[in-house]
Tab-separated table of C-alpha atoms and ligand atoms in Angstrom:
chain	number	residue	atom	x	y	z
A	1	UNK	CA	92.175	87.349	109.511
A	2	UNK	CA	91.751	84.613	112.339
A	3	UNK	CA	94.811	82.921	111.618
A	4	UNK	CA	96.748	86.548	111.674
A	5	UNK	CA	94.780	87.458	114.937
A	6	UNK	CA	96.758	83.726	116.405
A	7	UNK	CA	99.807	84.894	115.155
A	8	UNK	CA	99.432	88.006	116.721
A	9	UNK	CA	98.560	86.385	120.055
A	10	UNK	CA	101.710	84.319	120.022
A	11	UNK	CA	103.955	87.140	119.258
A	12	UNK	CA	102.625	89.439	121.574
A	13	UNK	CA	102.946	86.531	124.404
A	14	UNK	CA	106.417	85.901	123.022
A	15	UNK	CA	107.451	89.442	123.465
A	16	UNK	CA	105.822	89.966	127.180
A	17	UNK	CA	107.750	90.545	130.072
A	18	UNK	CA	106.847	91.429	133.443
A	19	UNK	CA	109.200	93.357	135.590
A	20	UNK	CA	108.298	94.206	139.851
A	21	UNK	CA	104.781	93.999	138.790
A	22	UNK	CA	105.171	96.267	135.540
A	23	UNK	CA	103.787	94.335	132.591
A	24	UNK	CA	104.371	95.634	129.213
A	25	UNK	CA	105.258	94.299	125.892
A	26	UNK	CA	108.659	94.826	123.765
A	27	UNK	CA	108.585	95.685	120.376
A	28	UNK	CA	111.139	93.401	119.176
A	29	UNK	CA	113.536	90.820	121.536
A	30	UNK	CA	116.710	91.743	119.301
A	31	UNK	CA	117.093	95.235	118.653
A	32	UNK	CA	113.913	96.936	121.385
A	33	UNK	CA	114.384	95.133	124.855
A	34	UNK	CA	112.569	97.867	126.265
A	35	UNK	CA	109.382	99.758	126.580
A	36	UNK	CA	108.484	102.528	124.476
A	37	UNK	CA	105.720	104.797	124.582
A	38	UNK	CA	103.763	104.907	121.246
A	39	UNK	CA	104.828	101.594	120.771
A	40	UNK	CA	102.853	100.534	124.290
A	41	UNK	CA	99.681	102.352	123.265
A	42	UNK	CA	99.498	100.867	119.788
A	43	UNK	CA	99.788	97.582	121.991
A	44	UNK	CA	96.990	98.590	124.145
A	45	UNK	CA	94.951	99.539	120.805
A	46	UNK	CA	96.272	95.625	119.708
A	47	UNK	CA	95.680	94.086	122.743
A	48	UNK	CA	92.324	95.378	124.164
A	49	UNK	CA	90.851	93.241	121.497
A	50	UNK	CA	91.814	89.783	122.532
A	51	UNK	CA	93.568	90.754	126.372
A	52	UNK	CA	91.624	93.456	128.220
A	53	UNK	CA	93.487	93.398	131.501
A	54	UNK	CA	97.067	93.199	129.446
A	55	UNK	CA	95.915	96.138	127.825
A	56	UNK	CA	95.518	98.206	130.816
A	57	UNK	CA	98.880	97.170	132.357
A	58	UNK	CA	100.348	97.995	129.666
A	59	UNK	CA	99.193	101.202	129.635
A	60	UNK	CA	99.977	101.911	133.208
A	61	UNK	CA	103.413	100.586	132.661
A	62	UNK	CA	104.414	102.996	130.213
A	63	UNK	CA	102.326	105.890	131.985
A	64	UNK	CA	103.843	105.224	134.959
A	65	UNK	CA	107.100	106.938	134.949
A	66	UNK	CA	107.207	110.904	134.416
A	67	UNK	CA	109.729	112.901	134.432
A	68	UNK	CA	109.146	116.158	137.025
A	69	UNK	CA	108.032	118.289	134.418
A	70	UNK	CA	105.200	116.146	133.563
A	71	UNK	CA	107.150	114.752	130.315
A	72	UNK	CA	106.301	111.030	129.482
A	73	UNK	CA	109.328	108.880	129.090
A	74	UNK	CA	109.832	107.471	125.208
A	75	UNK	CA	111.947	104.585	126.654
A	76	UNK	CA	111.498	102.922	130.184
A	77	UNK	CA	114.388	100.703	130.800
A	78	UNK	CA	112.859	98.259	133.436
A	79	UNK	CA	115.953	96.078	133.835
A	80	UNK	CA	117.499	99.051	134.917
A	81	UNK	CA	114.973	98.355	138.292
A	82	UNK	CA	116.328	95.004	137.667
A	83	UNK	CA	119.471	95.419	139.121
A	84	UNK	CA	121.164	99.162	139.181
A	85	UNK	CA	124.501	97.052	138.764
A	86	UNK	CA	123.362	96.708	134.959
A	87	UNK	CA	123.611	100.461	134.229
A	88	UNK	CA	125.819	100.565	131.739
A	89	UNK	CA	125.752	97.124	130.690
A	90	UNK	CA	126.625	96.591	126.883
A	91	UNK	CA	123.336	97.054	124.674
A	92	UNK	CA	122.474	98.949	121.689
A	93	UNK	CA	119.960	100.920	124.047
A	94	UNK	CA	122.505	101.660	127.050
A	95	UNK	CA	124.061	104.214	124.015
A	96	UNK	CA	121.067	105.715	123.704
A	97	UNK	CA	120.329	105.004	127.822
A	98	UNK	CA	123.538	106.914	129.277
A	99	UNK	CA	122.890	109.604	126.830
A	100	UNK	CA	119.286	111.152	128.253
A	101	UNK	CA	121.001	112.515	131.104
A	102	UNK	CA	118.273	110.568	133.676
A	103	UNK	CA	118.384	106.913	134.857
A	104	UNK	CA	116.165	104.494	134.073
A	105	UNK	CA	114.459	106.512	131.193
A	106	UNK	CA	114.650	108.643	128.073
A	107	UNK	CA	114.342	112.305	128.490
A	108	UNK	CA	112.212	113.024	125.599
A	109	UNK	CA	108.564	111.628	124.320
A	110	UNK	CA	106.761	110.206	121.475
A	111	UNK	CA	103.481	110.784	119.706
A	112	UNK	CA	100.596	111.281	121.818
A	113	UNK	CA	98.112	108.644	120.948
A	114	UNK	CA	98.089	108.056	125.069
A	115	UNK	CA	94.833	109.154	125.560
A	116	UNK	CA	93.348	107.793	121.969
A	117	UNK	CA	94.218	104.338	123.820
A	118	UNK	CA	93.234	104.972	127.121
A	119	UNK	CA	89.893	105.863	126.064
A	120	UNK	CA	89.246	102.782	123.666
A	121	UNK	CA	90.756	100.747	126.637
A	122	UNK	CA	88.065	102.578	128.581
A	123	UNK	CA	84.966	101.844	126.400
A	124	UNK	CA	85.643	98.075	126.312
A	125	UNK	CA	84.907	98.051	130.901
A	126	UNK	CA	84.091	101.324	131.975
A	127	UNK	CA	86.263	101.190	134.396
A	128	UNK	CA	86.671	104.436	136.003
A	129	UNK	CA	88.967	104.025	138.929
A	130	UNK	CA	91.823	102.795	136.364
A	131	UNK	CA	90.919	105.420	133.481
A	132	UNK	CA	90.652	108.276	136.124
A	133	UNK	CA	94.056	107.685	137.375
A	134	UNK	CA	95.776	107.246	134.138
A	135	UNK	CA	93.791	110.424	132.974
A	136	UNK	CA	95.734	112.354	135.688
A	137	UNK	CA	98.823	111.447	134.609
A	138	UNK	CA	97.882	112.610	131.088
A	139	UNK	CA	97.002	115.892	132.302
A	140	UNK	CA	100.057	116.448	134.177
A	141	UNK	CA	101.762	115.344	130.263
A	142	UNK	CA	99.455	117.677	128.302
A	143	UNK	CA	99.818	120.828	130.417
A	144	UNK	CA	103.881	120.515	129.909
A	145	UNK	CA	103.676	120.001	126.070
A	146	UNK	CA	101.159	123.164	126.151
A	147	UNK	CA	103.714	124.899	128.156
A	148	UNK	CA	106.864	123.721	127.267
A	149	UNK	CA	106.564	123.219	123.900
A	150	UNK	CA	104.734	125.913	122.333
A	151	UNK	CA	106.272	129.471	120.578
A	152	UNK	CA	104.710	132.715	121.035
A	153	UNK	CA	100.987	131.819	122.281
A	154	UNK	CA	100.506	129.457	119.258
A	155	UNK	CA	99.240	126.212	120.466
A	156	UNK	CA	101.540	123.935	118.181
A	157	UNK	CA	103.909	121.753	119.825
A	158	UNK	CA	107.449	121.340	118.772
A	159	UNK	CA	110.078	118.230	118.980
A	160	UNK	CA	113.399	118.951	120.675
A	161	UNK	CA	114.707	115.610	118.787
A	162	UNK	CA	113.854	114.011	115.253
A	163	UNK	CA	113.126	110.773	118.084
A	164	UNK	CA	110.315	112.243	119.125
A	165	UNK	CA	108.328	112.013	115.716
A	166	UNK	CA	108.662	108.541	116.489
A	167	UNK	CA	109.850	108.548	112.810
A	168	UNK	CA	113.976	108.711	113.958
A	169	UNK	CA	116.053	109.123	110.511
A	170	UNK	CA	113.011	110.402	108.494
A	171	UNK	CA	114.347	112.851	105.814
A	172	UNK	CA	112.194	115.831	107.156
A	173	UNK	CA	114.700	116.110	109.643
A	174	UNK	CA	117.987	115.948	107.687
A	175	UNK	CA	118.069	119.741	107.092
A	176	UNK	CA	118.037	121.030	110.724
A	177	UNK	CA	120.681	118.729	111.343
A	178	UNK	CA	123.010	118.968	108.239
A	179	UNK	CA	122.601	115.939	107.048
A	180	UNK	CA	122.908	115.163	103.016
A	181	UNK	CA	119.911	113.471	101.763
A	182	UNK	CA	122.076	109.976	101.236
A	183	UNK	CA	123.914	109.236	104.462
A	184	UNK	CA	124.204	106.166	106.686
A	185	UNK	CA	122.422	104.693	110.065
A	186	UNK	CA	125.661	105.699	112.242
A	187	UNK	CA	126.040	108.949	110.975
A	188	UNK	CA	122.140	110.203	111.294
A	189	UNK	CA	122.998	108.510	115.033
A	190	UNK	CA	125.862	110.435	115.771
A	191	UNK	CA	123.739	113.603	114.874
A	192	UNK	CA	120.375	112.409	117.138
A	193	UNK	CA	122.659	111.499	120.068
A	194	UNK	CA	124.024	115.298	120.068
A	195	UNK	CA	120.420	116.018	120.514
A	196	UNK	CA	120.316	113.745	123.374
A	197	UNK	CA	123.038	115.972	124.614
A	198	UNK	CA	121.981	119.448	123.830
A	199	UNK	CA	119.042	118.515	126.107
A	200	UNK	CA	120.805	117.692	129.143
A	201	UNK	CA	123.000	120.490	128.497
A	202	UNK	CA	119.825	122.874	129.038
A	203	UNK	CA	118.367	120.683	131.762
A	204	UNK	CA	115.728	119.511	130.090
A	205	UNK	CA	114.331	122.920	129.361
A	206	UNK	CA	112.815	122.301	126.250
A	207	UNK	CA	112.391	125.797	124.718
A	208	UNK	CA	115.299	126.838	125.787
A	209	UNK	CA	117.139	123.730	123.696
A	210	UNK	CA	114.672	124.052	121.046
A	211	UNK	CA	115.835	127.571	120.006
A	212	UNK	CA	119.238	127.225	120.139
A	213	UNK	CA	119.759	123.466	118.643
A	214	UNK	CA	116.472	121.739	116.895
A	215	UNK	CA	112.912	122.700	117.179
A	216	UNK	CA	110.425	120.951	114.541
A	217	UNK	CA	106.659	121.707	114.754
A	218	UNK	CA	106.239	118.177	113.262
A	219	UNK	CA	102.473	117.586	110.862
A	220	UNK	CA	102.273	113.903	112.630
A	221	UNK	CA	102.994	114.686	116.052
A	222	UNK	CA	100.078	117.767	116.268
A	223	UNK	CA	97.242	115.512	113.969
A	224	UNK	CA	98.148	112.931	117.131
A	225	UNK	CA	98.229	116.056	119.730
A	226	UNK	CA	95.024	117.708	118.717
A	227	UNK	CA	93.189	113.799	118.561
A	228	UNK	CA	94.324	113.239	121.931
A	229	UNK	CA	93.033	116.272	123.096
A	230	UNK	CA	89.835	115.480	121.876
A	231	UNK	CA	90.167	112.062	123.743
A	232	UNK	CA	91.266	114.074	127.087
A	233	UNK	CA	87.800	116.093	126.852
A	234	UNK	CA	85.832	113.216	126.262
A	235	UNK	CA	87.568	111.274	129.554
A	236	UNK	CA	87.637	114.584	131.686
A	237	UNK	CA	83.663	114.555	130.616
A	238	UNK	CA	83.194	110.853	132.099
A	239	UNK	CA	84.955	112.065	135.324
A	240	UNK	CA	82.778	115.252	135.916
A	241	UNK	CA	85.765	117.095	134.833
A	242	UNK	CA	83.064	119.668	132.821
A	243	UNK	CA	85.629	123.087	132.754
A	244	UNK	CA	88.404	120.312	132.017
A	245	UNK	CA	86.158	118.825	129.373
A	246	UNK	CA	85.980	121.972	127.483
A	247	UNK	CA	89.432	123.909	127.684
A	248	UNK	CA	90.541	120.277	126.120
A	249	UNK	CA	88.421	121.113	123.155
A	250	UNK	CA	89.088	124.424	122.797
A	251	UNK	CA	93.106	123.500	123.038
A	252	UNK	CA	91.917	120.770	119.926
A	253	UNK	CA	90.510	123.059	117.994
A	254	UNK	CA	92.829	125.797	118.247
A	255	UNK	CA	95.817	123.237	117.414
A	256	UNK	CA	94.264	122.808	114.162
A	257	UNK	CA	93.529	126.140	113.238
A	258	UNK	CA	97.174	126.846	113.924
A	259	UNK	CA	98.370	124.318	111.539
A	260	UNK	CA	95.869	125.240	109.024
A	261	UNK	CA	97.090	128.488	109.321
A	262	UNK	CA	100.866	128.263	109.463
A	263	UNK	CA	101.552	124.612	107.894
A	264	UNK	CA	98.988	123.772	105.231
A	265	UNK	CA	100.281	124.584	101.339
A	266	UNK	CA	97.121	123.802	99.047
A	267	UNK	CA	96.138	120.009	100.186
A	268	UNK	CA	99.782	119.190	101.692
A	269	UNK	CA	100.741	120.087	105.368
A	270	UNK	CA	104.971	120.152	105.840
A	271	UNK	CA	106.383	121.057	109.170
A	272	UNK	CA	107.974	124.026	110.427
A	273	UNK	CA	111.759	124.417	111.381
A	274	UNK	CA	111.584	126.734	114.158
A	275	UNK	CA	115.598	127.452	113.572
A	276	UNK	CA	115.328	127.723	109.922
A	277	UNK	CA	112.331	129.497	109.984
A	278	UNK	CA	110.769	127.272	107.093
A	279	UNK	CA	108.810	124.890	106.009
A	280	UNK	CA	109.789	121.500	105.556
A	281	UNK	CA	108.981	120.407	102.303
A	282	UNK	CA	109.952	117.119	102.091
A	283	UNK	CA	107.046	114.653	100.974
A	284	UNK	CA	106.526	112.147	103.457
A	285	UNK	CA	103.460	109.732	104.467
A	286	UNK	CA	103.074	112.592	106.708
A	287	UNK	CA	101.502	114.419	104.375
A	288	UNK	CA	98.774	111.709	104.588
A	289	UNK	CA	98.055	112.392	108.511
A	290	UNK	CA	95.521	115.401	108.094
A	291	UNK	CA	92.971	112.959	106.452
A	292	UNK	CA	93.237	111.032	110.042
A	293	UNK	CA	93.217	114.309	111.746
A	294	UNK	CA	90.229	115.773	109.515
A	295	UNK	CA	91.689	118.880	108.633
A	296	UNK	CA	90.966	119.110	104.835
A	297	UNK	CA	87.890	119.635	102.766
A	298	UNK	CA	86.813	117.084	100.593
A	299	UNK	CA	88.012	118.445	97.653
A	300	UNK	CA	91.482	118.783	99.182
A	301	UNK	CA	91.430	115.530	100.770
A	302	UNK	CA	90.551	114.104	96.968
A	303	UNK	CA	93.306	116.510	95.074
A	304	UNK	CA	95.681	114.883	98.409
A	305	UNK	CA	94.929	111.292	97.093
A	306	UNK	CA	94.860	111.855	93.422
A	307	UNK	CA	98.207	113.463	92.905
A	308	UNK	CA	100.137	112.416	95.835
A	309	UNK	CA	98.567	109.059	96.975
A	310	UNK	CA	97.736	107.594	93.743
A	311	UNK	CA	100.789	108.989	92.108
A	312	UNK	CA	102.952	106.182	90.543
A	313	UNK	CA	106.477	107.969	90.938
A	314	UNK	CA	105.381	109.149	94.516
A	315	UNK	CA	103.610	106.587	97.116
A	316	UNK	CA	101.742	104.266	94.984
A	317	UNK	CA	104.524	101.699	94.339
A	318	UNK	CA	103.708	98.094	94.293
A	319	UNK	CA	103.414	97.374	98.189
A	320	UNK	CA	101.636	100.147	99.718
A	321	UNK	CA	102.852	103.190	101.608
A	322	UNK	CA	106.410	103.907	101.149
A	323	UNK	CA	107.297	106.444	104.070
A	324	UNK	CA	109.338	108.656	101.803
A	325	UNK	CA	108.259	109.348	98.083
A	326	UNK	CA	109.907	107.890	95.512
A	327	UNK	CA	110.509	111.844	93.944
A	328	UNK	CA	112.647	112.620	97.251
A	329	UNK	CA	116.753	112.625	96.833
A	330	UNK	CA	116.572	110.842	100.266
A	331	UNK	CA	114.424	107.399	98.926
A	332	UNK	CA	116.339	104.897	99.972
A	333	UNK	CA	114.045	101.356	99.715
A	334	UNK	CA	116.589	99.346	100.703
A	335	UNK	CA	116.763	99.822	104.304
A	336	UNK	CA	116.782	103.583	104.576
A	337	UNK	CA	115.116	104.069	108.152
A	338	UNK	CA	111.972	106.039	107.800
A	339	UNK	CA	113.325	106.636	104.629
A	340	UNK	CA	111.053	104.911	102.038
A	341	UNK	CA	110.326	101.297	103.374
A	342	UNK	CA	106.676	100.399	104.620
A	343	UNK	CA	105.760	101.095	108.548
A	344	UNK	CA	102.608	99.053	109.169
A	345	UNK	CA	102.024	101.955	111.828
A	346	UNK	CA	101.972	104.871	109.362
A	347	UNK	CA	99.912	102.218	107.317
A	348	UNK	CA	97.259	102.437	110.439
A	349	UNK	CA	96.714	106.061	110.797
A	350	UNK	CA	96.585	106.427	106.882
A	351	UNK	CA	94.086	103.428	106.828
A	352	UNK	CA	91.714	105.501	108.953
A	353	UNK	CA	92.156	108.760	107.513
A	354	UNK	CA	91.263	107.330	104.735
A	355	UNK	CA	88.107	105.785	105.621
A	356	UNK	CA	87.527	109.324	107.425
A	357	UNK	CA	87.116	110.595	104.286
A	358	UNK	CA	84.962	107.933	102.475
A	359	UNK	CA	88.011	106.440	100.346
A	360	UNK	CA	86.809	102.765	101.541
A	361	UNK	CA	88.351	100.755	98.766
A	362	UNK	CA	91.733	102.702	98.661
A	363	UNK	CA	91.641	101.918	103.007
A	364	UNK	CA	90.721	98.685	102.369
A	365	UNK	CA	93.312	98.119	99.796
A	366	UNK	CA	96.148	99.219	102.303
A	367	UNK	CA	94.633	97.291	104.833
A	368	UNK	CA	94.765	93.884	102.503
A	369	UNK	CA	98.824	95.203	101.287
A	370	UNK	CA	99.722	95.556	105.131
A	371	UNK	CA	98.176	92.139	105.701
A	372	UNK	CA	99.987	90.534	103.049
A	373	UNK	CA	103.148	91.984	103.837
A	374	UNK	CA	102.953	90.220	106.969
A	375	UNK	CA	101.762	87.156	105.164
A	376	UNK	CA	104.558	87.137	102.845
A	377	UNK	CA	107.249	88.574	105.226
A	378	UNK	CA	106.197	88.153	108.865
A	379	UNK	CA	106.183	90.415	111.470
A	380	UNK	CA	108.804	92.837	110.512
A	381	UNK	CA	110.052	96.621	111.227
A	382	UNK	CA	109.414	97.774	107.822
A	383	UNK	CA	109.173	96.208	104.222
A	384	UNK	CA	110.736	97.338	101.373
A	385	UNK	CA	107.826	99.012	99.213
A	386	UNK	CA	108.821	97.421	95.482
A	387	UNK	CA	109.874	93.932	96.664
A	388	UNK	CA	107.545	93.398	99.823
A	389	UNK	CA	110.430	91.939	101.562
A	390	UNK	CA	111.635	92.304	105.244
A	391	UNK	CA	113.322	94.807	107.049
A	392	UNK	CA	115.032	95.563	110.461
A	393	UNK	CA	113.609	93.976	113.870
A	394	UNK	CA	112.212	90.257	114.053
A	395	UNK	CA	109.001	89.524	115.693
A	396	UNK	CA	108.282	93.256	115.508
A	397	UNK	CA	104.483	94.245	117.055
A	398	UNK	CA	103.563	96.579	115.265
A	399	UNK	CA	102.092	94.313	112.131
A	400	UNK	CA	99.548	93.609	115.538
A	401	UNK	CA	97.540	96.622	114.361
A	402	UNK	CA	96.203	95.055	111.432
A	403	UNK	CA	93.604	93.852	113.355
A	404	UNK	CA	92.095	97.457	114.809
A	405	UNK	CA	92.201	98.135	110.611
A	406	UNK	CA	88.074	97.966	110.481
B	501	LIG	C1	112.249	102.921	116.332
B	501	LIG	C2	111.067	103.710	115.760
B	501	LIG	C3	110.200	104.232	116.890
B	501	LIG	C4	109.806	103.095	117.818
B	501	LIG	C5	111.023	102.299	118.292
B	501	LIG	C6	110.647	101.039	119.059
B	501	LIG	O1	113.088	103.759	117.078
B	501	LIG	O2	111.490	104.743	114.934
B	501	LIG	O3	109.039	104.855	116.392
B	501	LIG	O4	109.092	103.584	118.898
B	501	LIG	O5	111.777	101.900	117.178
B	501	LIG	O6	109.823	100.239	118.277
């Protein structure tokens, strides 16, 4: 591990840049010049165990720009601070950058793992002042996806964009937005960037957008919602925040009743498509997130891994996890986007959930496939799960995680 722990120093030096006093990390030089959200906190999470006081920049780099309705930015385009005169400049991001309908920033989020890494940033100094003041900002983010994002008192949140899964072209989304299962990069583009523009188009009210063009009550996104709110109560409990503290928990817990009740199908989860009005039942890693989010029963959580996990013509090919299952029309190895090859991130959460549930030597056998993926293929977007080789983005950080696998 030392040797990967180096090479995850130098690559996560490489990839620093500092911008009017904001100092974050990019997730690849080529094809990510800019800061994303879940991205940053799996950075923290990276960082805070070799570079404390990176780790906390980091974090208040990415936290640090909200739009009005509390909604944290996916992408922050620093250099557009740089110099306004760039806006516009030819980039692969300034498509996606003109798009949002807002300068300098996305209009949509990510994941919430924001307060999962402020609190492990938190435990490693104590320091209040810092975790207080990031925890307000979090707040602010939390009380819009409660509001804004939520149908008919339930407490699930819904995506306005397949972006916001963080998973972009994953094949859970290719119903809602018409897309055949076998399709290419530019095409699922075109679709996502008419999200983009939908959302603008209802100034940025979410449910309004959400039930006329795309609404997903995503399985990954609420496992990640209901942990953070978790993480929210414990920080509002270090800050004396006691009412705080326990409307956070109740929010948790009544997140996961609501998916037990309206997305769970024996031992699988699929997401909802508010528009469609169905499930989602596509097989994705995704169905692998309630074992991080705890919200099977042991039997279920073994039935999960013995005829979806260790399932031959499913997930367990010979470089562990494909993203997609091998059964769906939409497995596409060779390249597809979300849409079979290894994420070392979806590796991570499935790595814990695991271990969650006692299945040490299957977690530690991901853990030692994500390892030598890296090994064999360096630090790449994703890795094509029968060959092991390379795929997408160069010097990619997200391999960086290996090392909170323990
Ligand atoms: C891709 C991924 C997304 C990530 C971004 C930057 O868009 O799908 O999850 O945040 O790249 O790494």
């Amino acid at each position: 591990m030392s040797q990967i722990l180096q090479d995850v120093q130098a690559l996560y030096e490489k990839n620093r840049r500092t911008v009017f006093g904001h100092q974050y990390t990019i997730p690849s030089p080529e094809l990510y010049p800019f800061q994303w959200l879940w991205d940053s906190c799996f950075h923290a999470i990276t960082l805070s165990h070799f570079d404390l006081a990176a780790a906390k920049k980091e974090l208040r780099s990415a936290f640090s720009r909200p739009m009005p309705n509390g909604l944290l930015p996916h992408i922050i385009y620093w250099e557009y601070e740089v110099s306004q005169n760039n806006w516009g400049r030819e980039m692969r991001g300034d498509v996606i950058n003109k798009a949002w309908g807002v300068q300098g920033t996305s209009a949509i989020t990510q994941p919430p793992i924001m307060a999962y890494a402020l609190w492990r940033v938190y435990q490693l100094d104590g320091d209040k002042e810092f975790a207080e003041e990031q925890y307000k900002v979090l707040e602010t983010y939390f009380s819009y996806l409660e509001n804004g994002r939520t149908f008919n008192g339930d407490s699930i949140a819904y995506i306005i964009n397949p972006d916001e899964s963080g998973e972009d072209n994953s094949p859970r989304f290719d119903l809602a937005q018409s897309l055949p299962p076998i399709h290419d990069a530019p095409e699922n583009l075109d679709r996502r960037i008419e999200r983009m523009r939908e959302n603008a188009t209802c100034m940025f009210n979410a449910k309004e957008c959400m039930s006329k063009y795309f609404g997903v009550a995503d399985v990954s996104f609420n496992v990640l919602y209901a942990q953070d709110l978790d993480y929210m109560s414990k920080l509002a409990a270090e800050f004396g925040y006691t009412t705080e503290s326990n409307t956070f928990t109740q929010r948790a817990h009544k997140v996961r009743e609501d998916m037990k009740s309206q997305m769970k199908n024996g031992c699988v989860f699929f997401s909802y498509d508010h528009l469609l009005r169905e499930p989602i039942r596509v097989y994705t890693w995704n169905i692998f997130m309630p074992l991080y989010g705890g919200l099977l029963e042991k039997d279920e959580a073994q039935q999960l891994v013995d005829e979806y996990y260790l399932n031959k013509d499913m997930f367990y090919t010979p470089h562990l996890l494909p993203t997609t299952a091998k059964t769906e029309p939409s497995y596409d190895p060779d390249g597809g986007f979300w849409r079979g090859p290894i994420w070392i991130g979806a590796n991570y959460f499935i790595y814990h959930g695991l271990k969650r549930y006692g299945f040490d030597d299957l977690a530690q056998e991901l853990k030692a496939h994500s390892i030598r993926l890296l090994q064999q293929s360096g630090f790449r977007e994703q890795y094509h799960p029968e060959t092991g080789e390379g795929q997408g983005a160069h010097d990619f950080t997200w391999g960086g995680l290996v090392i909170d696998m323990e």
